XYZ file of C-alpha atoms in Angstrom:
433
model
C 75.741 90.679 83.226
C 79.676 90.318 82.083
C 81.920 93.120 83.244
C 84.038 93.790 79.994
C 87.529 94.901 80.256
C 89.607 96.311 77.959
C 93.371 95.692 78.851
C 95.734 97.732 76.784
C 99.105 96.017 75.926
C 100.134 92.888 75.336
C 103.241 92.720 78.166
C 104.498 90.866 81.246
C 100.811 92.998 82.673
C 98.359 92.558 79.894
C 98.974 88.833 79.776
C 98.577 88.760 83.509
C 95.634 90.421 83.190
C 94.150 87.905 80.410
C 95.000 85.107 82.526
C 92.999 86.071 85.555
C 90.255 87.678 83.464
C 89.859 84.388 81.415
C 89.894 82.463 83.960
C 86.705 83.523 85.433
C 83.127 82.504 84.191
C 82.542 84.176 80.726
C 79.463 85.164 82.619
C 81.709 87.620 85.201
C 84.396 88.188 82.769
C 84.710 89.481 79.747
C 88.532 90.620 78.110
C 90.040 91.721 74.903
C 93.914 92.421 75.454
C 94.756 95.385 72.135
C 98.196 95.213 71.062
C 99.232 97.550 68.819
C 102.547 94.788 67.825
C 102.513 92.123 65.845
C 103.370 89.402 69.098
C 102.715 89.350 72.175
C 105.877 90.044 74.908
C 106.000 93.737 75.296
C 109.199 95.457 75.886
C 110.849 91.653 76.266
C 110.811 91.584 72.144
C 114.469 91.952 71.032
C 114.586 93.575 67.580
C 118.036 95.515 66.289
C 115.372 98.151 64.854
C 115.663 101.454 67.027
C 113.089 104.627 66.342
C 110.437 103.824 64.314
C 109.076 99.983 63.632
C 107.314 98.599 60.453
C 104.170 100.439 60.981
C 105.414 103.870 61.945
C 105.411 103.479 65.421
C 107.987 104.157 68.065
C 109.942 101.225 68.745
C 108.684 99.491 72.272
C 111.524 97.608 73.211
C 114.920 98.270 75.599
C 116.374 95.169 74.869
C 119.978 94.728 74.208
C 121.302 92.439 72.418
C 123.456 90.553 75.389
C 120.697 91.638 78.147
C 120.814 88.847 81.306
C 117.793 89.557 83.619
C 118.630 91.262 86.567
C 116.687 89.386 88.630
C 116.889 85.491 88.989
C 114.163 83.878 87.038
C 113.267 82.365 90.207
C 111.818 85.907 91.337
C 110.912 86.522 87.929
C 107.817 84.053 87.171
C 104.201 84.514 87.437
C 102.590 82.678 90.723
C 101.738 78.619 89.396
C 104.222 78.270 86.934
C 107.452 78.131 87.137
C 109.924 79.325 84.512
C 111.850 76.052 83.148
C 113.508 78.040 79.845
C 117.450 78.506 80.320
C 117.986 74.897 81.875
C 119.965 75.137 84.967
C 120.968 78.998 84.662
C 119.373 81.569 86.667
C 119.282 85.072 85.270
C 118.391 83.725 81.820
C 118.412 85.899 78.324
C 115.783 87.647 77.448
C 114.779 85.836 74.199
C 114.075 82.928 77.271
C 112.138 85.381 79.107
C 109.971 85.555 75.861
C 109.922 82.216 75.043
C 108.281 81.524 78.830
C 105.960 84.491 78.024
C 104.805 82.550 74.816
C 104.544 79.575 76.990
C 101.981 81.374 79.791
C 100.112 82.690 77.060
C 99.547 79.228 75.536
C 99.272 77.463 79.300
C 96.347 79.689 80.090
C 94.836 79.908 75.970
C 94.964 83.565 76.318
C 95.393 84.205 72.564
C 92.012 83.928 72.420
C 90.944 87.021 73.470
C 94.312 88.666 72.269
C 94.155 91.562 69.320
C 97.512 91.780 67.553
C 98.460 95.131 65.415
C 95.798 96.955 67.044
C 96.491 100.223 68.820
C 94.184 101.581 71.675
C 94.225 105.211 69.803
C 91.594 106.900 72.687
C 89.618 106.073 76.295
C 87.147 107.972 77.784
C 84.713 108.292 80.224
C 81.237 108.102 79.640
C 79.228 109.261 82.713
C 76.053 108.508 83.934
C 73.738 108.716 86.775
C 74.075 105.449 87.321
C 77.966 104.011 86.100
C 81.160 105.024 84.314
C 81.313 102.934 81.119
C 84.212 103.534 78.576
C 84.430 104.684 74.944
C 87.382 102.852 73.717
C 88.504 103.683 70.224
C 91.151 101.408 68.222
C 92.672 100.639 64.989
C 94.274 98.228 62.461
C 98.048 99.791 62.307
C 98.490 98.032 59.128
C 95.765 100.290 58.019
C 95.707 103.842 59.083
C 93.470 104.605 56.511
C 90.789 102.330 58.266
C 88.133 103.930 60.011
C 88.649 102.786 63.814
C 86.419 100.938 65.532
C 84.621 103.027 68.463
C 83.487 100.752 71.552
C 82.099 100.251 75.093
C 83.661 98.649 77.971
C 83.007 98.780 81.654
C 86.610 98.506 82.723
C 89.869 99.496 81.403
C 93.338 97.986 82.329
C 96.082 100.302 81.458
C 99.425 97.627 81.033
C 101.773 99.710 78.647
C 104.325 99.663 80.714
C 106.660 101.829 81.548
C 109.884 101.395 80.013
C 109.406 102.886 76.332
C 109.640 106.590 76.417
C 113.156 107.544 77.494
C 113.441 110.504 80.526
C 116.237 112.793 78.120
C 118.174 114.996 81.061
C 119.095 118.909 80.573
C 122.513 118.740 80.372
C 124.636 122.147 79.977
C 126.792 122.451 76.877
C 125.649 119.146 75.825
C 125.544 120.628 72.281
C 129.339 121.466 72.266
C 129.789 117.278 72.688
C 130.509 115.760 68.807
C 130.878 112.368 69.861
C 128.025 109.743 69.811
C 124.642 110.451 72.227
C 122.316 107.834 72.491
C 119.592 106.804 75.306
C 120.050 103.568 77.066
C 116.350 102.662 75.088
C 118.325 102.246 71.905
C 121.455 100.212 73.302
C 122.072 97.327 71.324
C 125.566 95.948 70.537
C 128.455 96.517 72.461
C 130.815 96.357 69.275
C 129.676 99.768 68.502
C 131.671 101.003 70.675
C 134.775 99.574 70.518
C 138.142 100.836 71.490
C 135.873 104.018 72.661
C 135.496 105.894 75.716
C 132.189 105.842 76.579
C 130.348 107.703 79.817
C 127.193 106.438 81.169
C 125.453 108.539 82.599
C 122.772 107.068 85.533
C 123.893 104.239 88.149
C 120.484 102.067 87.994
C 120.382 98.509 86.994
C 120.076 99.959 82.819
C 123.380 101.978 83.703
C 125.310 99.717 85.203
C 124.493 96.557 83.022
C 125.019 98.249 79.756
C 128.719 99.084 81.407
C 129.238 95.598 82.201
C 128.288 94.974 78.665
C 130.749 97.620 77.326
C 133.465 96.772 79.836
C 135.195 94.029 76.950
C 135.117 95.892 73.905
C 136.254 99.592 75.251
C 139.099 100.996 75.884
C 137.420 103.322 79.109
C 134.417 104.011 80.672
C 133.254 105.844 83.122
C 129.950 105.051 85.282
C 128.557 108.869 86.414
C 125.901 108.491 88.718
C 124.829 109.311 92.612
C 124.462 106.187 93.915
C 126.031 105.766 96.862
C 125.270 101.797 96.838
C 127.321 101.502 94.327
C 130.956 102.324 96.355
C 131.855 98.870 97.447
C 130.597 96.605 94.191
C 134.101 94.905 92.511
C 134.209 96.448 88.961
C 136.242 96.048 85.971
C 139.597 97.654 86.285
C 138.514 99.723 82.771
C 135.372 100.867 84.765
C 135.417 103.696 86.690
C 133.191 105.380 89.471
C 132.597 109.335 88.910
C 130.018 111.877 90.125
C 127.256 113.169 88.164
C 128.243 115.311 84.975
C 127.666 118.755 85.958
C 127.690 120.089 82.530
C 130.455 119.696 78.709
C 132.285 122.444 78.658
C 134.189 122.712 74.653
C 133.323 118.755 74.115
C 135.041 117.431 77.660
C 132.717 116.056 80.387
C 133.011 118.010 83.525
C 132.041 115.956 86.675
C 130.235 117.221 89.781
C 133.390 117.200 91.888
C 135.422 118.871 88.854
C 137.131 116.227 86.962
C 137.413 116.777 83.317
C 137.520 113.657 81.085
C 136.749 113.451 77.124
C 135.010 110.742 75.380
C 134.272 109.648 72.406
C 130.167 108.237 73.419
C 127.449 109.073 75.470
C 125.063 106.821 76.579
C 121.950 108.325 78.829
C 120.842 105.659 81.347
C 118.384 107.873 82.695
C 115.331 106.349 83.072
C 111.905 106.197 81.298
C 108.643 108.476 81.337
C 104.912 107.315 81.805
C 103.184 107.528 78.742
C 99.321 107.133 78.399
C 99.072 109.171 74.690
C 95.389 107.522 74.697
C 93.679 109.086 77.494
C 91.520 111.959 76.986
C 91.888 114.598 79.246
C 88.288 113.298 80.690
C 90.167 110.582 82.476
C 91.352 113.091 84.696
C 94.939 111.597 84.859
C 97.989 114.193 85.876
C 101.311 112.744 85.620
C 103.263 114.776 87.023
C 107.337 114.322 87.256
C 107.137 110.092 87.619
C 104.175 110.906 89.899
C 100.817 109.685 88.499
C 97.857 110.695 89.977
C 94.961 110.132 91.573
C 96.052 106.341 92.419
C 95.307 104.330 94.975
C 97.351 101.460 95.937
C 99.099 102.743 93.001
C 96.507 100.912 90.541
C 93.301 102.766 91.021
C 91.793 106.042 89.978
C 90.036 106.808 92.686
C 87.411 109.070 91.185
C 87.223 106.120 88.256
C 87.498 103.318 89.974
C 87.444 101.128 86.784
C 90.411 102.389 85.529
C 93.242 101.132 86.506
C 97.053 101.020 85.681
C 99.321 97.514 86.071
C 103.164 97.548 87.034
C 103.985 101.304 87.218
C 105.456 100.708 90.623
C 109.114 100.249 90.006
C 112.291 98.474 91.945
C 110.249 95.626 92.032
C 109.374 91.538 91.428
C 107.325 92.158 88.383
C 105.451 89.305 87.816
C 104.577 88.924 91.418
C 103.464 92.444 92.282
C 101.363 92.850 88.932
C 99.303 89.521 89.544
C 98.739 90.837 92.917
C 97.636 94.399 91.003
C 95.439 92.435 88.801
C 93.491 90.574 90.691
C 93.237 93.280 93.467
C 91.420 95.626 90.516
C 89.302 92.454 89.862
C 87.732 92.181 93.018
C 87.023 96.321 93.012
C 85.087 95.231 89.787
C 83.554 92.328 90.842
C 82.040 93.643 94.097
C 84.462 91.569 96.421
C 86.246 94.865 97.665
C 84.451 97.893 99.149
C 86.520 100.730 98.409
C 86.641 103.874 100.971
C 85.374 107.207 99.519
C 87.114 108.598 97.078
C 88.302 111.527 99.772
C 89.322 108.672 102.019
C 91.454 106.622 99.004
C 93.089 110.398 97.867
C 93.876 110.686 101.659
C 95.191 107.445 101.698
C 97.741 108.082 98.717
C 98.708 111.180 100.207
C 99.925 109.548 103.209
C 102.068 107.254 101.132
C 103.530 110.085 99.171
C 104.657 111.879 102.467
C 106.254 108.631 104.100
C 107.983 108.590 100.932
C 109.354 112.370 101.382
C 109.835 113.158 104.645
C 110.269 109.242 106.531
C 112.323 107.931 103.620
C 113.857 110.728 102.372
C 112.616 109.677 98.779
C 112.695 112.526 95.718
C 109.375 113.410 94.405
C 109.942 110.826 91.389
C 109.884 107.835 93.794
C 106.440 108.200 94.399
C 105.824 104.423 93.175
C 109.284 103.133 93.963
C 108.529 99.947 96.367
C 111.636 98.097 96.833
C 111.376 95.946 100.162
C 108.076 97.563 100.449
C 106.313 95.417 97.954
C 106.302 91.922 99.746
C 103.608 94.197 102.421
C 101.905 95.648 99.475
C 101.754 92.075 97.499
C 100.085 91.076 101.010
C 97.977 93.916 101.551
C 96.351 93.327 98.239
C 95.421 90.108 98.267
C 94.194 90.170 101.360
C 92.022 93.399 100.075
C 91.276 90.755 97.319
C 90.051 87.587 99.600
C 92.988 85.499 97.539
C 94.521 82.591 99.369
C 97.201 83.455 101.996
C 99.576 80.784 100.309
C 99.808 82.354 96.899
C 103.344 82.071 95.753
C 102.872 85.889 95.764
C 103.692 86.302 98.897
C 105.719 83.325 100.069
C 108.697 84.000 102.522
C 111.231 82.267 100.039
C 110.752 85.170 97.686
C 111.394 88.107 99.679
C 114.886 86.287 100.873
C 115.900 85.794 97.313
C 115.152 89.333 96.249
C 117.456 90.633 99.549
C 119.899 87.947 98.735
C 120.167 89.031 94.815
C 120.223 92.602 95.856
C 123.097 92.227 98.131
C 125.207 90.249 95.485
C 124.471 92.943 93.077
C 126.410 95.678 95.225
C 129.369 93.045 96.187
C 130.090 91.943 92.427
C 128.639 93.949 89.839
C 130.103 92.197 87.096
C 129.708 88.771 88.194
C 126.602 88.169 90.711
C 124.739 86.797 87.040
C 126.924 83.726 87.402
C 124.770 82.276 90.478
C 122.406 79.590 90.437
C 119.438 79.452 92.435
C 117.502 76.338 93.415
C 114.038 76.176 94.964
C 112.382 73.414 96.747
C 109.714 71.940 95.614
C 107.146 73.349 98.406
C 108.877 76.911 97.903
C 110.050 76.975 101.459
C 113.801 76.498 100.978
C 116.819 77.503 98.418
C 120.155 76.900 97.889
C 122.902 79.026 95.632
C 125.237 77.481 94.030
């Protein structure tokens, strides 16, 4: 009998997910992808809109209006197909980045078992002595008044990603500030700003690309953030390097190490919250501070085993370590994997959280940061999964690349974009240019 699985959003990880699910025999398989939008493309659909969209919703989408990818769009494609759009260029706009989307989605027919302007509204549980099936309720948003349809899967794939509901810091006195406060989330045009001084506040790739953005049209800015990786980059000589703000004090920023500055603009680049509105508290999900729990392998609940959650590992090769996600949950559903106990699996992701703490020295909220850890954990997976050791996955080429971009990054902030990379043809070799 079909497994059917239920794969909530239509992203970069719920059209993953529809291409390996649809893939297999309808006789295995059996996916509908909800998304609650009216296109597919997740957060990688630009609109100018910011708060609510046309149905009442919050807007999805972090997308500026000048946004490069941060990542060469040779680490950026999914395994078996290369991404052609934005010719010879290598960190390519996002509307290309959508446009190859589109293009997987029709390469693979997946809009076949796609639902447009349907929101996943509640999943739970439904135990018996014998399996977990899941009560999956939806509706029409262009008709709330609708009564939602109620139905059964036997799998759910959570791919809502993760970059949608912004993290909003404490910040003392921040009510005594009358300029302009907005999140990075609802950045769009750089010309809003002009002639400003504008502080951004987080040094992450959001922080310091929206200041590379600004850099043109402002009079100052200053970057306030803690990351020491950021002392050697070359910057813009209207850019400037300060500590975290320790609190406003009368409308003037005051910095950790005491400078006082005033501005005219605040922009928060502080990061984004996990948001799963649609689980009942049945699931048995706790997120707790970036932290989501019970995961193992950071994908599956390990009391539910057919739940599981696609791309909320962060500081990472997307496309790559989702595919490796998705068809890792696959083979838990399809038999191919036997899973330890559940004590062993919690045990398991306990471990990792520790390394993380007291080897790396990571904060509690960087308990699915991967990094250079992810070309192991792309590996690990698939071999978990019985997939082919030559996926382009977990090809050598890759992992250079990512090291190579990431070094750039922190020599030239403003300018690493302007590379080209080239591939060979049998993905053993590149050249930059």
């Amino acid at each position: 009998m079909a497994i059917k699985v239920a794969v909530i959003g239509g992203g970069v990880a719920g059209l993953c997910a529809a291409r390996y699910l649809c893939a297999k025999s309808p006789d295995v398989f059996q996916a509908v992808v909800y998304e609650q939008s009216d296109q597919i493309g997740g957060t990688w659909v630009y609109t100018d809109t910011v708060g609510k969209d046309n149905y009442g919703q919050p807007v999805h989408s972090s997308m500026y209006r000048r946004l490069r990818t941060n990542l060469p769009k040779e680490l950026m494609m999914y395994p078996g197909l290369p991404i052609m759009e934005g010719g010879k260029t290598s960190f390519i706009k996002h509307e290309e980045v959508l446009q190859y989307l589109n293009r997987y989605a029709a390469t693979y027919d997946l809009h076949k078992c796609i639902q447009l302007r349907t929101r996943v509204e509640f999943v739970k549980p439904i135990v018996s002595c014998h399996k977990t099936t899941w009560e999956v309720t939806v509706r029409n948003v262009e008709d709330p008044d609708a009564t939602p349809q109620v139905l059964e899967f036997d799998a759910v794939m959570v791919c809502n990603g993760q970059f949608a509901v912004p993290n909003y810091p404490v910040i003392p006195g921040l009510e005594t500030f009358k300029g302009k406060v907005i999140h990075s989330h609802e950045y769009r045009h750089p010309e809003d700003f002009k002639g400003q001084s504008v502080v951004v506040l987080g040094g992450g790739l959001s922080g310091c690309d929206i200041s590379v953005d600004l850099h043109s049209y402002v009079n100052k800015i200053y970057l306030s953030h803690h990351n020491s990786n950021l002392t050697r980059t070359v910057l813009p000589s209207n850019l400037k390097q300060v500590p975290d703000v320790a609190l406003i004090e009368e409308g003037r920023f005051v910095f950790a190490d005491g400078q006082r500055v005033e501005a005219d603009s605040l922009i928060l680049s502080t990061g984004y919250l996990y948001d799963f509105p649609f689980l009942a508290p049945e699931c048995e999900v706790v997120v707790d501070r970036k932290r989501i729990s019970p995961l193992y392998k950071h994908v599956l609940h390990t009391k539910f085993t057919s739940l599981s959650f696609m791309g909320m590992v962060w500081s990472i090769c997307p496309f790559h370590v989702i595919s490796s996600q998705v068809r890792f949950a696959m083979a838990v559903l399809d038999g191919t994997v036997t899973l330890p106990s559940t004590a062993d699996m919690n045990s398991d992701s306990q471990r990792d959280y520790e390394y993380r703490r007291n080897e790396l020295k990571f904060p509690h909220h960087y308990a699915h940061k991967l990094g250079p850890m992810q070309f192991h954990y792309n590996k690990e997976l698939l071999q978990m999964a019985k997939v082919d050791e030559d996926d382009d996955a977990v090809k050598p080429i890759f992992e250079e690349l990512y090291h190579k971009t990431h070094d750039l990054r922190l020599e030239d902030m403003a300018n690493y974009k302007t590379h080209i990379f080239e591939l060979s043809d049998d993905l053993k070799s590149w050249e930059m240019k």
